[in-house]
PDB file of C-alpha atoms in Angstrom:
ATOM      1  CA  MET A   1     253.650 222.018 155.648  1.00 57.00           C
ATOM      2  CA  PRO A   2     255.342 223.193 152.425  1.00 49.00           C
ATOM      3  CA  GLN A   3     253.171 225.327 150.184  1.00 49.00           C
ATOM      4  CA  THR A   4     251.916 223.765 146.969  1.00 47.00           C
ATOM      5  CA  ASN A   5     250.161 225.496 144.146  1.00 48.00           C
ATOM      6  CA  GLY A   6     246.727 224.532 142.991  1.00 51.00           C
ATOM      7  CA  ARG A   7     243.339 223.547 144.200  1.00 50.00           C
ATOM      8  CA  ILE A   8     240.963 220.757 143.367  1.00 50.00           C
ATOM      9  CA  PRO A   9     237.594 222.391 142.646  1.00 47.00           C
ATOM     10  CA  GLN A  10     235.588 219.182 142.744  1.00 71.00           C
ATOM     11  CA  THR A  11     236.848 218.232 146.193  1.00 75.00           C
ATOM     12  CA  ASP A  12     236.430 221.802 147.415  1.00 77.00           C
ATOM     13  CA  ASP A  13     232.763 221.650 146.441  1.00 86.00           C
ATOM     14  CA  LEU A  14     232.418 218.230 148.036  1.00 93.00           C
ATOM     15  CA  LEU A  15     233.936 219.496 151.247  1.00 94.00           C
ATOM     16  CA  ASP A  16     231.381 222.300 151.351  1.00 93.00           C
ATOM     17  CA  GLU A  17     228.680 219.644 151.046  1.00 94.00           C
ATOM     18  CA  PHE A  18     230.250 217.565 153.811  1.00 95.00           C
ATOM     19  CA  LEU A  19     230.465 220.553 156.148  1.00 95.00           C
ATOM     20  CA  LYS A  20     226.805 221.310 155.519  1.00 95.00           C
ATOM     21  CA  PHE A  21     225.640 217.751 156.212  1.00 95.00           C
ATOM     22  CA  ASP A  22     227.934 217.429 159.230  1.00 94.00           C
ATOM     23  CA  ALA A  23     226.552 220.637 160.744  1.00 94.00           C
ATOM     24  CA  LEU A  24     223.018 219.345 160.240  1.00 96.00           C
ATOM     25  CA  GLY A  25     223.851 215.998 161.832  1.00 94.00           C
ATOM     26  CA  LEU A  26     223.043 214.062 158.646  1.00 96.00           C
ATOM     27  CA  LYS A  27     225.473 211.206 159.225  1.00 94.00           C
ATOM     28  CA  LYS A  28     224.594 209.007 156.244  1.00 96.00           C
ATOM     29  CA  GLU A  29     224.839 211.853 153.767  1.00 95.00           C
ATOM     30  CA  ALA A  30     228.052 213.132 155.370  1.00 95.00           C
ATOM     31  CA  LYS A  31     229.699 209.717 155.084  1.00 95.00           C
ATOM     32  CA  GLN A  32     228.763 209.409 151.417  1.00 95.00           C
ATOM     33  CA  ILE A  33     230.401 212.754 150.715  1.00 95.00           C
ATOM     34  CA  VAL A  34     233.513 211.778 152.680  1.00 96.00           C
ATOM     35  CA  LEU A  35     233.926 208.635 150.577  1.00 96.00           C
ATOM     36  CA  ALA A  36     233.467 210.705 147.423  1.00 95.00           C
ATOM     37  CA  ILE A  37     236.181 213.119 148.577  1.00 96.00           C
ATOM     38  CA  ILE A  38     238.578 210.236 149.164  1.00 96.00           C
ATOM     39  CA  ASP A  39     237.927 208.890 145.672  1.00 95.00           C
ATOM     40  CA  THR A  40     238.819 212.222 144.071  1.00 94.00           C
ATOM     41  CA  VAL A  41     242.329 212.445 145.608  1.00 95.00           C
ATOM     42  CA  PRO A  42     244.002 209.083 144.858  1.00 95.00           C
ATOM     43  CA  SER A  43     247.583 210.311 144.482  1.00 96.00           C
ATOM     44  CA  LEU A  44     249.874 211.585 147.214  1.00 97.00           C
ATOM     45  CA  ASP A  45     250.284 214.880 145.343  1.00 96.00           C
ATOM     46  CA  ALA A  46     246.520 215.376 145.277  1.00 95.00           C
ATOM     47  CA  LYS A  47     246.256 214.439 148.944  1.00 96.00           C
ATOM     48  CA  THR A  48     248.968 216.981 149.755  1.00 97.00           C
ATOM     49  CA  VAL A  49     247.132 219.792 147.950  1.00 95.00           C
ATOM     50  CA  TRP A  50     243.856 218.831 149.600  1.00 95.00           C
ATOM     51  CA  THR A  51     245.390 218.657 153.073  1.00 96.00           C
ATOM     52  CA  GLN A  52     247.126 222.000 152.672  1.00 95.00           C
ATOM     53  CA  ASN A  53     243.919 223.673 151.490  1.00 93.00           C
ATOM     54  CA  ASN A  54     241.397 222.057 153.794  1.00 95.00           C
ATOM     55  CA  LEU A  55     242.839 220.598 156.992  1.00 97.00           C
ATOM     56  CA  ASP A  56     242.060 223.725 159.009  1.00 95.00           C
ATOM     57  CA  ARG A  57     238.463 223.705 157.760  1.00 94.00           C
ATOM     58  CA  LEU A  58     237.648 220.277 159.145  1.00 96.00           C
ATOM     59  CA  PRO A  59     235.439 220.230 162.250  1.00 95.00           C
ATOM     60  CA  LEU A  60     236.515 218.403 165.403  1.00 95.00           C
ATOM     61  CA  ASN A  61     234.267 216.001 167.261  1.00 94.00           C
ATOM     62  CA  CYS A  62     233.898 215.835 171.047  1.00 92.00           C
ATOM     63  CA  SER A  63     237.170 213.864 171.211  1.00 93.00           C
ATOM     64  CA  SER A  64     239.070 216.552 169.266  1.00 94.00           C
ATOM     65  CA  GLN A  65     239.285 214.326 166.203  1.00 97.00           C
ATOM     66  CA  ILE A  66     238.682 215.141 162.562  1.00 97.00           C
ATOM     67  CA  ARG A  67     236.687 212.700 160.460  1.00 96.00           C
ATOM     68  CA  HIS A  68     238.561 209.413 160.795  1.00 96.00           C
ATOM     69  CA  GLU A  69     238.154 208.327 157.146  1.00 97.00           C
ATOM     70  CA  ILE A  70     239.670 211.603 155.979  1.00 98.00           C
ATOM     71  CA  TYR A  71     242.519 211.334 158.448  1.00 98.00           C
ATOM     72  CA  GLU A  72     243.350 207.739 157.554  1.00 98.00           C
ATOM     73  CA  SER A  73     243.028 208.027 153.772  1.00 98.00           C
ATOM     74  CA  ILE A  74     244.180 211.583 153.043  1.00 98.00           C
ATOM     75  CA  VAL A  75     245.821 213.449 155.914  1.00 98.00           C
ATOM     76  CA  PHE A  76     247.949 210.731 157.506  1.00 98.00           C
ATOM     77  CA  PRO A  77     249.714 209.609 154.293  1.00 98.00           C
ATOM     78  CA  VAL A  78     250.706 213.229 153.666  1.00 98.00           C
ATOM     79  CA  LEU A  79     251.974 213.839 157.199  1.00 98.00           C
ATOM     80  CA  LYS A  80     253.830 210.523 157.307  1.00 98.00           C
ATOM     81  CA  ALA A  81     255.634 211.284 154.034  1.00 98.00           C
ATOM     82  CA  GLU A  82     256.571 214.788 155.172  1.00 98.00           C
ATOM     83  CA  PHE A  83     257.613 213.544 158.620  1.00 98.00           C
ATOM     84  CA  SER A  84     260.039 211.136 156.946  1.00 98.00           C
ATOM     85  CA  ARG A  85     261.626 214.180 155.266  1.00 98.00           C
ATOM     86  CA  ASP A  86     262.079 215.922 158.638  1.00 98.00           C
ATOM     87  CA  GLU A  87     259.572 218.645 157.856  1.00 98.00           C
ATOM     88  CA  PRO A  88     258.725 220.264 161.205  1.00 98.00           C
ATOM     89  CA  ASP A  89     255.148 221.192 160.352  1.00 98.00           C
ATOM     90  CA  ALA A  90     254.338 217.531 159.725  1.00 98.00           C
ATOM     91  CA  SER A  91     255.548 216.706 163.241  1.00 98.00           C
ATOM     92  CA  TYR A  92     253.506 219.580 164.631  1.00 98.00           C
ATOM     93  CA  LEU A  93     250.343 218.444 162.826  1.00 98.00           C
ATOM     94  CA  LEU A  94     250.843 214.822 163.881  1.00 98.00           C
ATOM     95  CA  GLY A  95     250.913 216.096 167.459  1.00 98.00           C
ATOM     96  CA  LYS A  96     247.977 218.420 166.938  1.00 98.00           C
ATOM     97  CA  HIS A  97     245.840 215.578 165.545  1.00 98.00           C
ATOM     98  CA  TRP A  98     247.294 212.909 167.836  1.00 98.00           C
ATOM     99  CA  GLN A  99     243.817 211.896 169.034  1.00 97.00           C
ATOM    100  CA  ASN A 100     243.132 210.645 165.523  1.00 98.00           C
ATOM    101  CA  LEU A 101     246.438 208.811 165.372  1.00 97.00           C
ATOM    102  CA  VAL A 102     246.217 207.078 168.746  1.00 96.00           C
ATOM    103  CA  THR A 103     242.760 205.641 168.044  1.00 96.00           C
ATOM    104  CA  MET A 104     244.070 203.818 164.948  1.00 95.00           C
ATOM    105  CA  ARG A 105     246.595 201.269 166.141  1.00 95.00           C
ATOM    106  CA  SER A 106     247.877 200.424 162.656  1.00 96.00           C
ATOM    107  CA  LEU A 107     248.691 204.084 162.015  1.00 98.00           C
ATOM    108  CA  SER A 108     250.173 204.638 165.464  1.00 98.00           C
ATOM    109  CA  GLU A 109     252.461 201.656 164.909  1.00 98.00           C
ATOM    110  CA  GLN A 110     253.779 203.271 161.737  1.00 98.00           C
ATOM    111  CA  MET A 111     254.821 206.273 163.834  1.00 98.00           C
ATOM    112  CA  ASP A 112     256.395 204.083 166.574  1.00 98.00           C
ATOM    113  CA  HIS A 113     253.565 204.903 169.012  1.00 98.00           C
ATOM    114  CA  ARG A 114     254.971 208.382 169.630  1.00 98.00           C
ATOM    115  CA  SER A 115     253.072 210.651 171.984  1.00 98.00           C
ATOM    116  CA  ALA A 116     251.797 214.109 171.117  1.00 98.00           C
ATOM    117  CA  THR A 117     254.630 215.526 173.225  1.00 98.00           C
ATOM    118  CA  ASP A 118     257.154 213.540 171.163  1.00 98.00           C
ATOM    119  CA  PHE A 119     255.849 215.063 167.933  1.00 98.00           C
ATOM    120  CA  PHE A 120     255.874 218.605 169.308  1.00 98.00           C
ATOM    121  CA  ARG A 121     259.410 218.047 170.624  1.00 98.00           C
ATOM    122  CA  ILE A 122     260.589 216.900 167.205  1.00 98.00           C
ATOM    123  CA  ALA A 123     258.990 219.920 165.523  1.00 98.00           C
ATOM    124  CA  PHE A 124     260.644 222.272 168.019  1.00 98.00           C
ATOM    125  CA  GLU A 125     264.029 220.599 167.694  1.00 98.00           C
ATOM    126  CA  LEU A 126     263.842 220.897 163.907  1.00 98.00           C
ATOM    127  CA  GLU A 127     262.903 224.583 164.120  1.00 98.00           C
ATOM    128  CA  PRO A 128     263.740 225.934 167.598  1.00 98.00           C
ATOM    129  CA  SER A 129     263.062 229.552 166.571  1.00 98.00           C
ATOM    130  CA  SER A 130     259.370 228.810 166.021  1.00 98.00           C
ATOM    131  CA  VAL A 131     257.165 230.293 168.730  1.00 98.00           C
ATOM    132  CA  ARG A 132     254.270 228.076 167.640  1.00 98.00           C
ATOM    133  CA  TYR A 133     256.272 224.886 168.016  1.00 98.00           C
ATOM    134  CA  ARG A 134     257.708 225.997 171.357  1.00 98.00           C
ATOM    135  CA  HIS A 135     254.258 226.819 172.713  1.00 98.00           C
ATOM    136  CA  ALA A 136     252.861 223.495 171.498  1.00 98.00           C
ATOM    137  CA  TYR A 137     255.748 221.565 173.052  1.00 98.00           C
ATOM    138  CA  LEU A 138     255.489 223.474 176.322  1.00 98.00           C
ATOM    139  CA  THR A 139     251.713 223.098 176.579  1.00 98.00           C
ATOM    140  CA  SER A 140     251.967 219.366 175.949  1.00 98.00           C
ATOM    141  CA  LEU A 141     254.700 219.023 178.583  1.00 98.00           C
ATOM    142  CA  ILE A 142     252.545 220.918 181.069  1.00 98.00           C
ATOM    143  CA  ASN A 143     249.613 218.601 180.367  1.00 98.00           C
ATOM    144  CA  ASP A 144     251.883 215.595 180.986  1.00 98.00           C
ATOM    145  CA  LEU A 145     253.145 217.104 184.218  1.00 98.00           C
ATOM    146  CA  ASP A 146     249.654 217.991 185.366  1.00 98.00           C
ATOM    147  CA  PHE A 147     248.685 214.325 185.008  1.00 98.00           C
ATOM    148  CA  THR A 148     251.839 213.200 186.824  1.00 98.00           C
ATOM    149  CA  PHE A 149     251.088 215.442 189.806  1.00 98.00           C
ATOM    150  CA  HIS A 150     247.285 215.286 189.833  1.00 97.00           C
ATOM    151  CA  GLU A 151     247.150 212.994 192.904  1.00 97.00           C
ATOM    152  CA  TRP A 152     249.453 215.180 194.997  1.00 98.00           C
ATOM    153  CA  PRO A 153     249.806 215.328 198.010  1.00 97.00           C
ATOM    154  CA  THR A 154     248.849 211.635 198.124  1.00 96.00           C
ATOM    155  CA  GLY A 155     251.611 210.859 195.679  1.00 96.00           C
ATOM    156  CA  ILE A 156     253.208 211.457 192.289  1.00 98.00           C
ATOM    157  CA  LEU A 157     252.708 209.104 189.361  1.00 97.00           C
ATOM    158  CA  ILE A 158     256.191 207.724 188.766  1.00 96.00           C
ATOM    159  CA  ASP A 159     257.717 204.281 188.355  1.00 94.00           C
ATOM    160  CA  HIS A 160     258.259 203.279 191.973  1.00 93.00           C
ATOM    161  CA  THR A 161     260.327 200.258 190.977  1.00 93.00           C
ATOM    162  CA  ASN A 162     263.048 202.624 189.768  1.00 94.00           C
ATOM    163  CA  TRP A 163     261.954 205.695 191.646  1.00 95.00           C
ATOM    164  CA  GLN A 164     265.335 207.425 191.852  1.00 95.00           C
ATOM    165  CA  GLU A 165     265.865 207.289 188.093  1.00 97.00           C
ATOM    166  CA  ASP A 166     262.272 208.295 187.420  1.00 97.00           C
ATOM    167  CA  MET A 167     262.453 211.195 189.874  1.00 97.00           C
ATOM    168  CA  GLN A 168     265.591 212.402 188.086  1.00 97.00           C
ATOM    169  CA  ARG A 169     263.780 212.252 184.739  1.00 97.00           C
ATOM    170  CA  LEU A 170     260.858 214.141 186.269  1.00 98.00           C
ATOM    171  CA  LYS A 171     263.136 216.898 187.569  1.00 97.00           C
ATOM    172  CA  GLU A 172     264.715 217.175 184.124  1.00 98.00           C
ATOM    173  CA  LYS A 173     261.266 217.512 182.568  1.00 98.00           C
ATOM    174  CA  LEU A 174     260.376 220.261 185.042  1.00 98.00           C
ATOM    175  CA  SER A 175     263.591 222.080 184.209  1.00 98.00           C
ATOM    176  CA  LEU A 176     262.904 221.750 180.489  1.00 98.00           C
ATOM    177  CA  ALA A 177     259.377 223.115 180.865  1.00 98.00           C
ATOM    178  CA  ASP A 178     260.744 226.064 182.840  1.00 98.00           C
ATOM    179  CA  SER A 179     263.283 226.831 180.093  1.00 98.00           C
ATOM    180  CA  LEU A 180     260.542 226.778 177.450  1.00 98.00           C
ATOM    181  CA  ASP A 181     258.186 228.947 179.508  1.00 98.00           C
ATOM    182  CA  LYS A 182     259.798 232.204 178.423  1.00 96.00           C
ATOM    183  CA  ASP A 183     256.793 234.373 179.297  1.00 96.00           C
ATOM    184  CA  GLY A 184     256.146 232.723 182.660  1.00 97.00           C
ATOM    185  CA  ARG A 185     252.654 231.458 181.860  1.00 97.00           C
ATOM    186  CA  PHE A 186     253.155 228.331 183.951  1.00 98.00           C
ATOM    187  CA  SER A 187     255.657 229.580 186.528  1.00 98.00           C
ATOM    188  CA  ALA A 188     253.245 229.173 189.455  1.00 98.00           C
ATOM    189  CA  ASP A 189     252.363 225.578 188.558  1.00 98.00           C
ATOM    190  CA  LEU A 190     255.986 224.692 187.939  1.00 98.00           C
ATOM    191  CA  ALA A 191     257.029 226.099 191.309  1.00 98.00           C
ATOM    192  CA  VAL A 192     254.390 223.968 193.058  1.00 98.00           C
ATOM    193  CA  TRP A 193     255.486 220.861 191.167  1.00 98.00           C
ATOM    194  CA  VAL A 194     259.166 221.422 191.880  1.00 98.00           C
ATOM    195  CA  GLU A 195     258.391 221.710 195.602  1.00 98.00           C
ATOM    196  CA  ALA A 196     256.166 218.625 195.449  1.00 98.00           C
ATOM    197  CA  SER A 197     258.859 216.596 193.693  1.00 98.00           C
ATOM    198  CA  GLN A 198     261.398 217.551 196.348  1.00 97.00           C
ATOM    199  CA  GLN A 199     259.011 216.583 199.150  1.00 97.00           C
ATOM    200  CA  TYR A 200     258.095 213.311 197.489  1.00 97.00           C
ATOM    201  CA  GLU A 201     261.706 212.383 196.861  1.00 97.00           C
ATOM    202  CA  THR A 202     262.441 212.959 200.549  1.00 96.00           C
ATOM    203  CA  ARG A 203     259.385 210.911 201.519  1.00 96.00           C
ATOM    204  CA  LEU A 204     260.425 207.969 199.341  1.00 96.00           C
ATOM    205  CA  ALA A 205     264.009 208.067 200.631  1.00 94.00           C
ATOM    206  CA  GLU A 206     262.798 207.995 204.248  1.00 93.00           C
ATOM    207  CA  GLN A 207     260.468 205.072 203.484  1.00 90.00           C
ATOM    208  CA  ARG A 208     263.367 203.077 202.049  1.00 86.00           C
ATOM    209  CA  ARG A 209     265.490 203.737 205.146  1.00 85.00           C
ATOM    210  CA  SER A 210     262.772 202.725 207.620  1.00 72.00           C
TER     211      SER A 210
END
C-alpha cells in the first residue's frame, strides 16, 4: 500500500477505545465505537490514511476476519481502488483478508469472486522480486493442494468428467509450487503429491480401459 502522510487523531483515539471494548468483550460498546469510526472517515483519502495507519492493529476473530463493518466501509473501498491501479500490496491484502471478502457476496462479486490464491498470484506477478508475495502465493497454493489431496489414497479431488485436463492442470500447479518453494519448505509434501498424482492418473486410465 503506498505511503500517505498524516494521521487522523480522532479516529486513532476511537480505535483505542474500540480495542479496549473488544478485548473486554463489550459488544454493544464496541459496535458504537466502530460506527463512530466509520463516520469520521467519509472520503476515500481519509479511508486510505486510516487503513494505512491501523489495518495491522485490528484484531482477528476466530474466523480470521477483522470487524466486518470496518472492512466493508473503510478497508475494502481502499483496497478495491488500489487494486484497480495494479498496486501489488492491495492484491496481497485482499488475499490476506479474503475471509472478510468471501463472507460478503456483494463485495466478492465486485472482485469477480477471486480466491485468496488468485490475489496472491496477482501480487506476485506484479512484483515477482517480493519475498513476501512469493511466500504468500506459495503458502496459499500449498493449502489448495493439501485440500485436493486430503482424501488420498482413496482419491484426489479433481473434476472426473474431464479428468485428463484436470490432472494436467494439477501437475502444472505442483510444478509451479515447486518452482516457488526456493528454500524447500514443502519439498517433502510436494514429492508425496507428485507420486500420488502419477498413481491416480494411472488408476483412472486403467479404469477407463476396463
